[in-house]
Amino acid sequence: MNVLVACEFSGAVRDAFRRKGHEAWSCDLPGMEPEGEWPNYHLEGDVRLFLDGSAGPVRQWDLMIAHPPCTHLAVSGARHFAAKQASGVQQEALDFVQLLMDAPIERIAIENPVCIMSSVWREPDQVIQPWQFGHGEVKATCLWLKGLPPLVPTKIVSGRHPRIHLMPPSPDRWKERSRTYEGIAQAMASQWSEYTDLVTQMEAA
């Protein structure tokens, strides 16, 4: 399966799919140094250049998991919404999310924290927490899905520590806040791979 992980530099989701044997590539803007086990499987540039397969190593993507920037969307910054709406940056961010969901890819997941998309676009298909996937932390993450089922929790653990929320200001704080938890990345790779395989088998029968 050809998998595009949009707006990801950490490689967490990309690597989880590659461990399953998929042709998975991450993509992020220039200057975002790729990390992870397979940093060479990273596309540097605006993801819009690669969505239709006309550029890059893959002609047709089967699945995209996108992590669009939440700076102008997350409700944690609601006190700045008026200024962001007036400047147009919030609408640009919303338009980018819509562009991703409209990409010519059969299966798509859009990931973001609790944000304005729920009210001006549509409610998420699912809200997950790290503690449902083996991490004793709190960080509500919304998923908007197309052609994919909701994730099933894999390991519910005790502990409800808001580690990300309590991080002190630092130059790298945004990086730590944007990383996908390993347990969630593994669940995406495992469950959505199995679902795609099942659908393919049913269609071939």
PDB file of C-alpha atoms in Angstrom:
ATOM      1  CA  MET A   1       0.000   0.000   0.000  1.00  0.00           C
ATOM      2  CA  ASN A   2       1.279   3.480  -0.883  1.00  0.00           C
ATOM      3  CA  VAL A   3       0.927   5.733   2.155  1.00  0.00           C
ATOM      4  CA  LEU A   4       1.498   9.482   2.335  1.00  0.00           C
ATOM      5  CA  VAL A   5       1.927  11.030   5.782  1.00  0.00           C
ATOM      6  CA  ALA A   6       1.421  14.741   5.217  1.00  0.00           C
ATOM      7  CA  CYS A   7       2.979  17.434   7.392  1.00  0.00           C
ATOM      8  CA  GLU A   8       5.084  14.971   9.396  1.00  0.00           C
ATOM      9  CA  PHE A   9       8.778  15.423  10.164  1.00  0.00           C
ATOM     10  CA  SER A  10       9.067  13.005  13.108  1.00  0.00           C
ATOM     11  CA  GLY A  11       8.481   9.887  11.013  1.00  0.00           C
ATOM     12  CA  ALA A  12       6.405   8.168  13.707  1.00  0.00           C
ATOM     13  CA  VAL A  13       3.453   7.294  11.467  1.00  0.00           C
ATOM     14  CA  ARG A  14       5.578   6.758   8.367  1.00  0.00           C
ATOM     15  CA  ASP A  15       7.834   4.310  10.207  1.00  0.00           C
ATOM     16  CA  ALA A  16       4.898   2.417  11.718  1.00  0.00           C
ATOM     17  CA  PHE A  17       3.555   1.748   8.219  1.00  0.00           C
ATOM     18  CA  ARG A  18       6.974   0.879   6.821  1.00  0.00           C
ATOM     19  CA  ARG A  19       7.411  -1.730   9.549  1.00  0.00           C
ATOM     20  CA  LYS A  20       4.244  -3.301   8.134  1.00  0.00           C
ATOM     21  CA  GLY A  21       5.866  -3.479   4.711  1.00  0.00           C
ATOM     22  CA  HIS A  22       4.104  -0.521   3.109  1.00  0.00           C
ATOM     23  CA  GLU A  23       5.592   2.070   0.774  1.00  0.00           C
ATOM     24  CA  ALA A  24       5.144   4.935   3.220  1.00  0.00           C
ATOM     25  CA  TRP A  25       6.525   8.431   2.796  1.00  0.00           C
ATOM     26  CA  SER A  26       6.371  11.452   5.079  1.00  0.00           C
ATOM     27  CA  CYS A  27       6.245  14.993   3.708  1.00  0.00           C
ATOM     28  CA  ASP A  28       6.938  18.393   5.206  1.00  0.00           C
ATOM     29  CA  LEU A  29       8.153  21.839   4.260  1.00  0.00           C
ATOM     30  CA  PRO A  30      11.845  22.583   3.586  1.00  0.00           C
ATOM     31  CA  GLY A  31      13.820  23.155   6.756  1.00  0.00           C
ATOM     32  CA  MET A  32      11.941  20.496   8.733  1.00  0.00           C
ATOM     33  CA  GLU A  33      14.714  17.961   9.252  1.00  0.00           C
ATOM     34  CA  PRO A  34      13.185  14.467   8.941  1.00  0.00           C
ATOM     35  CA  GLU A  35      13.598  12.087  11.876  1.00  0.00           C
ATOM     36  CA  GLY A  36      12.878   8.424  12.560  1.00  0.00           C
ATOM     37  CA  GLU A  37      14.099   5.062  11.280  1.00  0.00           C
ATOM     38  CA  TRP A  38      13.667   5.856   7.582  1.00  0.00           C
ATOM     39  CA  PRO A  39      14.472   9.584   7.153  1.00  0.00           C
ATOM     40  CA  ASN A  40      15.327   8.993   3.490  1.00  0.00           C
ATOM     41  CA  TYR A  41      11.658   8.210   2.815  1.00  0.00           C
ATOM     42  CA  HIS A  42      10.722  11.844   3.204  1.00  0.00           C
ATOM     43  CA  LEU A  43       9.452  14.315   0.629  1.00  0.00           C
ATOM     44  CA  GLU A  44      10.628  17.874   1.163  1.00  0.00           C
ATOM     45  CA  GLY A  45       8.191  20.493  -0.056  1.00  0.00           C
ATOM     46  CA  ASP A  46       4.585  21.626  -0.008  1.00  0.00           C
ATOM     47  CA  VAL A  47       2.437  18.496   0.195  1.00  0.00           C
ATOM     48  CA  ARG A  48       0.115  19.960  -2.440  1.00  0.00           C
ATOM     49  CA  LEU A  49       2.812  19.165  -5.000  1.00  0.00           C
ATOM     50  CA  PHE A  50       2.557  15.443  -4.276  1.00  0.00           C
ATOM     51  CA  LEU A  51      -1.144  14.771  -3.679  1.00  0.00           C
ATOM     52  CA  ASP A  52      -2.056  13.690  -7.207  1.00  0.00           C
ATOM     53  CA  GLY A  53       1.090  11.636  -7.809  1.00  0.00           C
ATOM     54  CA  SER A  54       2.364  13.913 -10.575  1.00  0.00           C
ATOM     55  CA  ALA A  55       5.512  14.601  -8.542  1.00  0.00           C
ATOM     56  CA  GLY A  56       7.533  12.409  -6.218  1.00  0.00           C
ATOM     57  CA  PRO A  57       8.234   8.666  -6.153  1.00  0.00           C
ATOM     58  CA  VAL A  58       4.619   7.394  -6.069  1.00  0.00           C
ATOM     59  CA  ARG A  59       2.103   7.825  -8.877  1.00  0.00           C
ATOM     60  CA  GLN A  60      -0.988   6.941  -6.828  1.00  0.00           C
ATOM     61  CA  TRP A  61      -1.498   7.065  -3.062  1.00  0.00           C
ATOM     62  CA  ASP A  62      -3.815   4.501  -1.442  1.00  0.00           C
ATOM     63  CA  LEU A  63      -3.936   6.187   1.960  1.00  0.00           C
ATOM     64  CA  MET A  64      -3.060   9.593   3.372  1.00  0.00           C
ATOM     65  CA  ILE A  65      -2.747  10.532   7.021  1.00  0.00           C
ATOM     66  CA  ALA A  66      -2.427  14.295   7.348  1.00  0.00           C
ATOM     67  CA  HIS A  67      -1.386  16.430  10.297  1.00  0.00           C
ATOM     68  CA  PRO A  68      -2.142  19.971   9.075  1.00  0.00           C
ATOM     69  CA  PRO A  69      -0.709  22.796  11.209  1.00  0.00           C
ATOM     70  CA  CYS A  70      -3.051  23.640  14.061  1.00  0.00           C
ATOM     71  CA  THR A  71      -1.593  27.062  14.950  1.00  0.00           C
ATOM     72  CA  HIS A  72      -4.573  28.991  13.594  1.00  0.00           C
ATOM     73  CA  LEU A  73      -7.217  26.336  14.331  1.00  0.00           C
ATOM     74  CA  ALA A  74      -6.748  24.906  17.841  1.00  0.00           C
ATOM     75  CA  VAL A  75      -9.185  26.126  20.491  1.00  0.00           C
ATOM     76  CA  SER A  76      -6.242  26.536  22.863  1.00  0.00           C
ATOM     77  CA  GLY A  77      -5.599  29.768  20.945  1.00  0.00           C
ATOM     78  CA  ALA A  78      -9.223  30.897  20.823  1.00  0.00           C
ATOM     79  CA  ARG A  79      -8.387  34.269  22.367  1.00  0.00           C
ATOM     80  CA  HIS A  80      -6.582  35.120  19.112  1.00  0.00           C
ATOM     81  CA  PHE A  81      -9.349  33.947  16.762  1.00  0.00           C
ATOM     82  CA  ALA A  82     -10.745  37.413  16.036  1.00  0.00           C
ATOM     83  CA  ALA A  83      -7.381  38.674  14.815  1.00  0.00           C
ATOM     84  CA  LYS A  84      -6.743  35.496  12.830  1.00  0.00           C
ATOM     85  CA  GLN A  85     -10.135  35.728  11.163  1.00  0.00           C
ATOM     86  CA  ALA A  86      -9.587  39.374  10.321  1.00  0.00           C
ATOM     87  CA  SER A  87      -6.180  38.681   8.769  1.00  0.00           C
ATOM     88  CA  GLY A  88      -7.464  35.713   6.777  1.00  0.00           C
ATOM     89  CA  VAL A  89      -4.904  33.238   8.151  1.00  0.00           C
ATOM     90  CA  GLN A  90      -7.560  31.106   9.813  1.00  0.00           C
ATOM     91  CA  GLN A  91      -9.532  30.765   6.587  1.00  0.00           C
ATOM     92  CA  GLU A  92      -6.335  29.822   4.761  1.00  0.00           C
ATOM     93  CA  ALA A  93      -5.749  27.079   7.324  1.00  0.00           C
ATOM     94  CA  LEU A  94      -9.320  25.815   6.900  1.00  0.00           C
ATOM     95  CA  ASP A  95      -8.995  25.868   3.129  1.00  0.00           C
ATOM     96  CA  PHE A  96      -5.828  23.785   3.396  1.00  0.00           C
ATOM     97  CA  VAL A  97      -7.634  21.162   5.476  1.00  0.00           C
ATOM     98  CA  GLN A  98     -10.452  21.005   2.926  1.00  0.00           C
ATOM     99  CA  LEU A  99      -7.918  20.652   0.115  1.00  0.00           C
ATOM    100  CA  LEU A 100      -6.353  17.696   1.908  1.00  0.00           C
ATOM    101  CA  MET A 101      -9.702  15.989   2.418  1.00  0.00           C
ATOM    102  CA  ASP A 102     -10.569  16.555  -1.253  1.00  0.00           C
ATOM    103  CA  ALA A 103      -7.320  14.992  -2.464  1.00  0.00           C
ATOM    104  CA  PRO A 104      -7.686  12.209  -5.073  1.00  0.00           C
ATOM    105  CA  ILE A 105      -6.906   9.509  -2.504  1.00  0.00           C
ATOM    106  CA  GLU A 106      -9.422   6.834  -1.563  1.00  0.00           C
ATOM    107  CA  ARG A 107      -8.674   6.676   2.169  1.00  0.00           C
ATOM    108  CA  ILE A 108      -7.819   9.758   4.214  1.00  0.00           C
ATOM    109  CA  ALA A 109      -7.405  10.624   7.886  1.00  0.00           C
ATOM    110  CA  ILE A 110      -7.014  14.231   9.049  1.00  0.00           C
ATOM    111  CA  GLU A 111      -5.576  14.608  12.558  1.00  0.00           C
ATOM    112  CA  ASN A 112      -5.745  17.731  14.727  1.00  0.00           C
ATOM    113  CA  PRO A 113      -6.328  18.724  18.337  1.00  0.00           C
ATOM    114  CA  VAL A 114      -9.718  20.021  19.417  1.00  0.00           C
ATOM    115  CA  CYS A 115     -10.161  22.942  17.060  1.00  0.00           C
ATOM    116  CA  ILE A 116     -12.486  25.259  15.188  1.00  0.00           C
ATOM    117  CA  MET A 117     -12.937  22.712  12.385  1.00  0.00           C
ATOM    118  CA  SER A 118     -15.574  20.987  14.520  1.00  0.00           C
ATOM    119  CA  SER A 119     -17.852  24.008  14.299  1.00  0.00           C
ATOM    120  CA  VAL A 120     -17.087  25.577  10.916  1.00  0.00           C
ATOM    121  CA  TRP A 121     -16.389  22.382   8.961  1.00  0.00           C
ATOM    122  CA  ARG A 122     -17.827  19.259  10.618  1.00  0.00           C
ATOM    123  CA  GLU A 123     -17.587  17.244  13.791  1.00  0.00           C
ATOM    124  CA  PRO A 124     -14.699  14.762  13.888  1.00  0.00           C
ATOM    125  CA  ASP A 125     -15.461  11.100  13.307  1.00  0.00           C
ATOM    126  CA  GLN A 126     -13.512  10.190  16.418  1.00  0.00           C
ATOM    127  CA  VAL A 127     -11.689  11.737  19.378  1.00  0.00           C
ATOM    128  CA  ILE A 128      -8.887   9.618  20.821  1.00  0.00           C
ATOM    129  CA  GLN A 129      -6.593   9.893  23.832  1.00  0.00           C
ATOM    130  CA  PRO A 130      -3.017   8.624  24.346  1.00  0.00           C
ATOM    131  CA  TRP A 131      -4.153   6.617  27.392  1.00  0.00           C
ATOM    132  CA  GLN A 132      -6.265   4.445  25.068  1.00  0.00           C
ATOM    133  CA  PHE A 133      -3.091   3.344  23.277  1.00  0.00           C
ATOM    134  CA  GLY A 134      -0.598   2.656  26.050  1.00  0.00           C
ATOM    135  CA  HIS A 135       0.453   6.167  27.096  1.00  0.00           C
ATOM    136  CA  GLY A 136      -0.716   7.454  30.480  1.00  0.00           C
ATOM    137  CA  GLU A 137      -1.302  10.976  29.250  1.00  0.00           C
ATOM    138  CA  VAL A 138      -4.121  13.295  28.258  1.00  0.00           C
ATOM    139  CA  LYS A 139      -4.156  14.927  24.824  1.00  0.00           C
ATOM    140  CA  ALA A 140      -7.459  14.873  22.969  1.00  0.00           C
ATOM    141  CA  THR A 141      -6.834  14.218  19.296  1.00  0.00           C
ATOM    142  CA  CYS A 142      -9.579  14.511  16.687  1.00  0.00           C
ATOM    143  CA  LEU A 143      -9.736  12.368  13.558  1.00  0.00           C
ATOM    144  CA  TRP A 144     -11.720  13.225  10.437  1.00  0.00           C
ATOM    145  CA  LEU A 145     -11.951  10.080   8.319  1.00  0.00           C
ATOM    146  CA  LYS A 146     -12.763   9.220   4.713  1.00  0.00           C
ATOM    147  CA  GLY A 147     -12.931   5.559   3.726  1.00  0.00           C
ATOM    148  CA  LEU A 148     -11.474   4.446   7.059  1.00  0.00           C
ATOM    149  CA  PRO A 149     -12.991   3.043  10.264  1.00  0.00           C
ATOM    150  CA  PRO A 150     -12.438   4.626  13.690  1.00  0.00           C
ATOM    151  CA  LEU A 151      -9.462   3.308  15.635  1.00  0.00           C
ATOM    152  CA  VAL A 152     -10.098   0.714  18.342  1.00  0.00           C
ATOM    153  CA  PRO A 153      -8.203   1.329  21.619  1.00  0.00           C
ATOM    154  CA  THR A 154      -5.329  -1.117  21.967  1.00  0.00           C
ATOM    155  CA  LYS A 155      -4.155  -0.668  25.554  1.00  0.00           C
ATOM    156  CA  ILE A 156      -6.069   1.414  28.072  1.00  0.00           C
ATOM    157  CA  VAL A 157      -3.725   2.433  30.864  1.00  0.00           C
ATOM    158  CA  SER A 158      -4.056   4.330  34.116  1.00  0.00           C
ATOM    159  CA  GLY A 159      -2.635   7.800  34.483  1.00  0.00           C
ATOM    160  CA  ARG A 160      -4.088  10.976  33.099  1.00  0.00           C
ATOM    161  CA  HIS A 161      -1.095  13.319  33.095  1.00  0.00           C
ATOM    162  CA  PRO A 162      -1.346  16.369  30.793  1.00  0.00           C
ATOM    163  CA  ARG A 163       2.385  16.290  29.967  1.00  0.00           C
ATOM    164  CA  ILE A 164       2.090  18.172  26.689  1.00  0.00           C
ATOM    165  CA  HIS A 165      -0.088  20.913  28.178  1.00  0.00           C
ATOM    166  CA  LEU A 166       2.326  21.418  31.088  1.00  0.00           C
ATOM    167  CA  MET A 167       5.473  21.694  28.960  1.00  0.00           C
ATOM    168  CA  PRO A 168       7.361  24.915  29.744  1.00  0.00           C
ATOM    169  CA  PRO A 169       8.000  27.324  26.875  1.00  0.00           C
ATOM    170  CA  SER A 170      11.023  26.407  24.782  1.00  0.00           C
ATOM    171  CA  PRO A 171      12.200  26.658  21.158  1.00  0.00           C
ATOM    172  CA  ASP A 172      11.359  22.972  20.614  1.00  0.00           C
ATOM    173  CA  ARG A 173       8.021  22.891  22.454  1.00  0.00           C
ATOM    174  CA  TRP A 174       6.039  22.921  19.209  1.00  0.00           C
ATOM    175  CA  LYS A 175       8.004  19.893  17.981  1.00  0.00           C
ATOM    176  CA  GLU A 176       7.173  17.832  21.045  1.00  0.00           C
ATOM    177  CA  ARG A 177       3.521  18.880  20.859  1.00  0.00           C
ATOM    178  CA  SER A 178       3.261  17.796  17.235  1.00  0.00           C
ATOM    179  CA  ARG A 179       4.667  14.278  17.582  1.00  0.00           C
ATOM    180  CA  THR A 180       2.270  11.375  17.182  1.00  0.00           C
ATOM    181  CA  TYR A 181       2.361   8.955  20.105  1.00  0.00           C
ATOM    182  CA  GLU A 182       3.966   5.658  19.152  1.00  0.00           C
ATOM    183  CA  GLY A 183       0.979   3.637  20.349  1.00  0.00           C
ATOM    184  CA  ILE A 184      -1.380   5.661  18.166  1.00  0.00           C
ATOM    185  CA  ALA A 185       0.940   5.393  15.160  1.00  0.00           C
ATOM    186  CA  GLN A 186       1.102   1.610  15.595  1.00  0.00           C
ATOM    187  CA  ALA A 187      -2.687   1.373  15.859  1.00  0.00           C
ATOM    188  CA  MET A 188      -3.102   3.362  12.640  1.00  0.00           C
ATOM    189  CA  ALA A 189      -0.647   1.146  10.780  1.00  0.00           C
ATOM    190  CA  SER A 190      -2.035  -2.131  12.107  1.00  0.00           C
ATOM    191  CA  GLN A 191      -5.769  -1.466  12.024  1.00  0.00           C
ATOM    192  CA  TRP A 192      -5.960   0.515   8.814  1.00  0.00           C
ATOM    193  CA  SER A 193      -3.686  -1.985   7.044  1.00  0.00           C
ATOM    194  CA  GLU A 194      -5.933  -4.857   8.110  1.00  0.00           C
ATOM    195  CA  TYR A 195      -9.049  -2.933   7.084  1.00  0.00           C
ATOM    196  CA  THR A 196      -7.636  -2.125   3.652  1.00  0.00           C
ATOM    197  CA  ASP A 197      -6.577  -5.744   3.123  1.00  0.00           C
ATOM    198  CA  LEU A 198     -10.068  -6.934   4.083  1.00  0.00           C
ATOM    199  CA  VAL A 199     -11.795  -4.488   1.736  1.00  0.00           C
ATOM    200  CA  THR A 200      -9.451  -5.473  -1.098  1.00  0.00           C
ATOM    201  CA  GLN A 201     -10.190  -9.164  -0.559  1.00  0.00           C
ATOM    202  CA  MET A 202     -13.950  -8.547  -0.498  1.00  0.00           C
ATOM    203  CA  GLU A 203     -13.782  -6.506  -3.698  1.00  0.00           C
ATOM    204  CA  ALA A 204     -11.766  -9.236  -5.414  1.00  0.00           C
ATOM    205  CA  ALA A 205     -14.153 -12.022  -4.340  1.00  0.00           C
TER     206      ALA A 205
END
